[in-house]
XYZ file of N, CA, C and O in Angstrom:
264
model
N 8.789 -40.802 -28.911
C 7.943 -41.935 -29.191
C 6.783 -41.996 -28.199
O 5.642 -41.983 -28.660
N 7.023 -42.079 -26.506
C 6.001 -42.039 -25.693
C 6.823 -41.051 -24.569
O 7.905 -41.239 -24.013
N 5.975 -40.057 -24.480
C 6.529 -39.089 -23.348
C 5.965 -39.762 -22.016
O 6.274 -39.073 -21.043
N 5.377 -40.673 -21.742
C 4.996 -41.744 -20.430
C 5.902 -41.783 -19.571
O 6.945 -42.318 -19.947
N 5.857 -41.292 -18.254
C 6.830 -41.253 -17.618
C 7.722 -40.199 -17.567
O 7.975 -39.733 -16.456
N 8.224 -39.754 -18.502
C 9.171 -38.878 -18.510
C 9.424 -37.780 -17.297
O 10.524 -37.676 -16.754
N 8.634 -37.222 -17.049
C 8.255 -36.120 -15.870
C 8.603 -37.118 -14.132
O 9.147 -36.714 -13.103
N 8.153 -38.145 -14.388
C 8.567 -38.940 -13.414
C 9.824 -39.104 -13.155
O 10.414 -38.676 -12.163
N 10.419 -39.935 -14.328
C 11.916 -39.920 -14.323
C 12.731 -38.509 -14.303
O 13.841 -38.503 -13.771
N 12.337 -37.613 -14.729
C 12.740 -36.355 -14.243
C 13.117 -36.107 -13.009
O 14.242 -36.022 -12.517
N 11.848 -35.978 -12.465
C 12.042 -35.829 -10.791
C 13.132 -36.833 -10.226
O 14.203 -36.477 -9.735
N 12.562 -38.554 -10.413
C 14.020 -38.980 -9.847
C 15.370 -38.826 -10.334
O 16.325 -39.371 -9.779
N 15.463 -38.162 -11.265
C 16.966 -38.122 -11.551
C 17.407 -36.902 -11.230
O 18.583 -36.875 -10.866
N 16.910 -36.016 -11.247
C 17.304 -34.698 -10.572
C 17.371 -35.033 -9.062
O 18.276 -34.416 -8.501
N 16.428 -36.100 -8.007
C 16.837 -35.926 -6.880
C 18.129 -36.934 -6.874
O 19.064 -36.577 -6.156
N 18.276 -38.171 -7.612
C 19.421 -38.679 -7.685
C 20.630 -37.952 -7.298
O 21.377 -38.213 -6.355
N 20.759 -36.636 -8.484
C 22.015 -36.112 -8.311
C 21.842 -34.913 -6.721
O 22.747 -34.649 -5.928
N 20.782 -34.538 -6.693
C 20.754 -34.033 -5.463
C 21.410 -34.768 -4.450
O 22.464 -34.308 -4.011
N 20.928 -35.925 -3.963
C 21.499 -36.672 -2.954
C 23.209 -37.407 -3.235
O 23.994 -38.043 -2.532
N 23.206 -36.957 -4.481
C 24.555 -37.176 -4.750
C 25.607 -35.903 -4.497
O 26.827 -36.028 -4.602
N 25.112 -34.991 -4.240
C 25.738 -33.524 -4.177
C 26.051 -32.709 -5.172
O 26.578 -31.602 -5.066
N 25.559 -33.538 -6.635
C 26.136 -32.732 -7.761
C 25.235 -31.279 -7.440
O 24.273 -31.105 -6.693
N 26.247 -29.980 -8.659
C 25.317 -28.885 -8.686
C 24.361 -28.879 -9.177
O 23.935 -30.028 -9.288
N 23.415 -27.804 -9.761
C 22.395 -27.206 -9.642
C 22.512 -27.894 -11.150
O 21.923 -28.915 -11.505
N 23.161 -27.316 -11.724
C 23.576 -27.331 -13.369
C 23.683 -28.982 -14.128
O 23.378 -29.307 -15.275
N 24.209 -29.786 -13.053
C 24.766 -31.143 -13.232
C 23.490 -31.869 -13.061
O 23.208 -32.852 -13.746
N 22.867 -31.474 -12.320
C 21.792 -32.577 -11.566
C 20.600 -31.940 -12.606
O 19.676 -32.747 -12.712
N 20.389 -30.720 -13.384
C 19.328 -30.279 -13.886
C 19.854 -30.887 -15.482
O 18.859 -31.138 -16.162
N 21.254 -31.197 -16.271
C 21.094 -31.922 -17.322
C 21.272 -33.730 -17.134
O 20.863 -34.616 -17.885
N 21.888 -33.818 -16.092
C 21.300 -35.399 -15.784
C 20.016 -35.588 -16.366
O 19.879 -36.005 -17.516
N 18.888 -35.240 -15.468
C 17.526 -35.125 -15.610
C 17.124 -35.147 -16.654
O 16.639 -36.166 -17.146
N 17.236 -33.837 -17.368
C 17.383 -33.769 -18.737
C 17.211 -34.846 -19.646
O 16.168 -35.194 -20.200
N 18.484 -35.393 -19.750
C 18.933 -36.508 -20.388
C 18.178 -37.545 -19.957
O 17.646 -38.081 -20.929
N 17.852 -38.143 -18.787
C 17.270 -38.766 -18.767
C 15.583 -39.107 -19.026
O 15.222 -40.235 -19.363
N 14.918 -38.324 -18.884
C 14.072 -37.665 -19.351
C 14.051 -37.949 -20.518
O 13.396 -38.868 -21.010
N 14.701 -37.261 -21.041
C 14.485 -37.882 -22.902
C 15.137 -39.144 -23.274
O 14.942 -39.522 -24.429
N 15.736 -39.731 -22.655
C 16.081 -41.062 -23.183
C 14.982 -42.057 -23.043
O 14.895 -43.151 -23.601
N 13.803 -41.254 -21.843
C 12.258 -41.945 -21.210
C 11.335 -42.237 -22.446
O 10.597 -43.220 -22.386
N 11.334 -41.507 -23.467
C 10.753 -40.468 -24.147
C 11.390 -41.868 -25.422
O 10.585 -41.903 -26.353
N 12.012 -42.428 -25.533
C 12.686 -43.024 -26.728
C 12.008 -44.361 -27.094
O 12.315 -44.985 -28.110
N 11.290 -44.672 -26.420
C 10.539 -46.100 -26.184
C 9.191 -45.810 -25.496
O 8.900 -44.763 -24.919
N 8.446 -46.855 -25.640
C 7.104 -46.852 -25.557
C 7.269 -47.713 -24.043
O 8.049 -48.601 -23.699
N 6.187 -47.028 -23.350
C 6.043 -47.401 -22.144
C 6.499 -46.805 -20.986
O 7.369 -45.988 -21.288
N 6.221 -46.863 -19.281
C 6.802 -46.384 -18.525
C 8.262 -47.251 -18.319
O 9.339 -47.001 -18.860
N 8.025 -48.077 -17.600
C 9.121 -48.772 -16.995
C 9.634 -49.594 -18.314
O 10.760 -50.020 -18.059
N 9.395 -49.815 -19.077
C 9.996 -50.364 -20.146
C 11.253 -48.974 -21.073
O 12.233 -49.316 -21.736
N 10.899 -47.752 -20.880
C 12.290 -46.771 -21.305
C 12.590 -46.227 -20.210
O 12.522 -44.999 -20.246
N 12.983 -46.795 -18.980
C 14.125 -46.353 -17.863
C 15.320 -46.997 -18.814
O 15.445 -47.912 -19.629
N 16.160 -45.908 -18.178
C 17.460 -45.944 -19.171
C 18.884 -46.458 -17.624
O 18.927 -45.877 -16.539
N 19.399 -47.100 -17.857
C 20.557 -47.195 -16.264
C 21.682 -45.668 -16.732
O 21.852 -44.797 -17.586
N 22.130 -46.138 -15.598
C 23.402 -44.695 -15.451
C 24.084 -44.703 -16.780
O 24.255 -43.873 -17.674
N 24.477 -46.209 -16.535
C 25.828 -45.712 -17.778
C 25.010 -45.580 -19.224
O 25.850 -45.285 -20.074
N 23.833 -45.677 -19.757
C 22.816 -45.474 -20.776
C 22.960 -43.221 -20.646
O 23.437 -42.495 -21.519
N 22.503 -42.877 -19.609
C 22.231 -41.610 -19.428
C 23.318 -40.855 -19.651
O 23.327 -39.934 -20.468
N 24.811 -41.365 -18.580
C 26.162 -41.068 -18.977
C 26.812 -41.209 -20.715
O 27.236 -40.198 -21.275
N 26.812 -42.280 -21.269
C 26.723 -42.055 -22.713
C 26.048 -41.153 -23.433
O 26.649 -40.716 -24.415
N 25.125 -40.806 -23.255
C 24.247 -40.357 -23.553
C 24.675 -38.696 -23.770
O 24.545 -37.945 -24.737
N 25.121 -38.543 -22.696
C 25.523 -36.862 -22.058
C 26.825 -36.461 -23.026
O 27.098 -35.562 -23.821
N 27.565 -37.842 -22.406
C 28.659 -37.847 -23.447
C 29.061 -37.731 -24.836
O 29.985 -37.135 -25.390
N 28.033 -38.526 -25.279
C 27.859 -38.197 -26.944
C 27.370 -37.205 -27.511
O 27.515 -37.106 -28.730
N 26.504 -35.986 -26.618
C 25.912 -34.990 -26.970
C 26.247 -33.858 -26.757
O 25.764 -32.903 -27.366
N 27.471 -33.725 -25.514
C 28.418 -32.774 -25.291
C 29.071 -32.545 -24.300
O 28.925 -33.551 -23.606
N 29.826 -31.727 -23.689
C 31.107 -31.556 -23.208
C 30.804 -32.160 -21.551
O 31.000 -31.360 -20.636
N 30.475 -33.137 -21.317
C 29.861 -33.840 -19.695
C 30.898 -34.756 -19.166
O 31.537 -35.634 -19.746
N 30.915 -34.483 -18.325
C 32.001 -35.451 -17.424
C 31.382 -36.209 -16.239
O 30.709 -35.603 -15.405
N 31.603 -37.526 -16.159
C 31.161 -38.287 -14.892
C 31.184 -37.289 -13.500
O 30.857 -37.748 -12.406
């Protein structure tokens, strides 16, 4: 709908899981996901998505574990 932001939220969610210690792999489809959930709504700060939005998210789309 609006890719606004998206690249932004990228970056913080990949360093999210960085500073969280996840791997390389974990912290690069976090991002991912979040990223496109950015992407679902119009606006910047109006499609930040919270954890458990991104976690569903992962979840419903394939084999992801908290």
């Amino acid at each position: 709908m609006d890719t606004t932001g998206a690249g932004d939220v990228f970056s913080a969610s990949f360093i999210y899981g960085f500073l969280n210690q996840w791997d390389l792999n974990r912290s690069m489809l976090f991002a991912s996901a979040s990223a496109a959930l950015a992407t679902t709504r119009i606006g910047g700060q109006g499609a930040l998505s919270t954890l458990e939005m991104v976690f569903r998210f992962l979840e419903e789309h394939q084999n992801y574990s908290k």
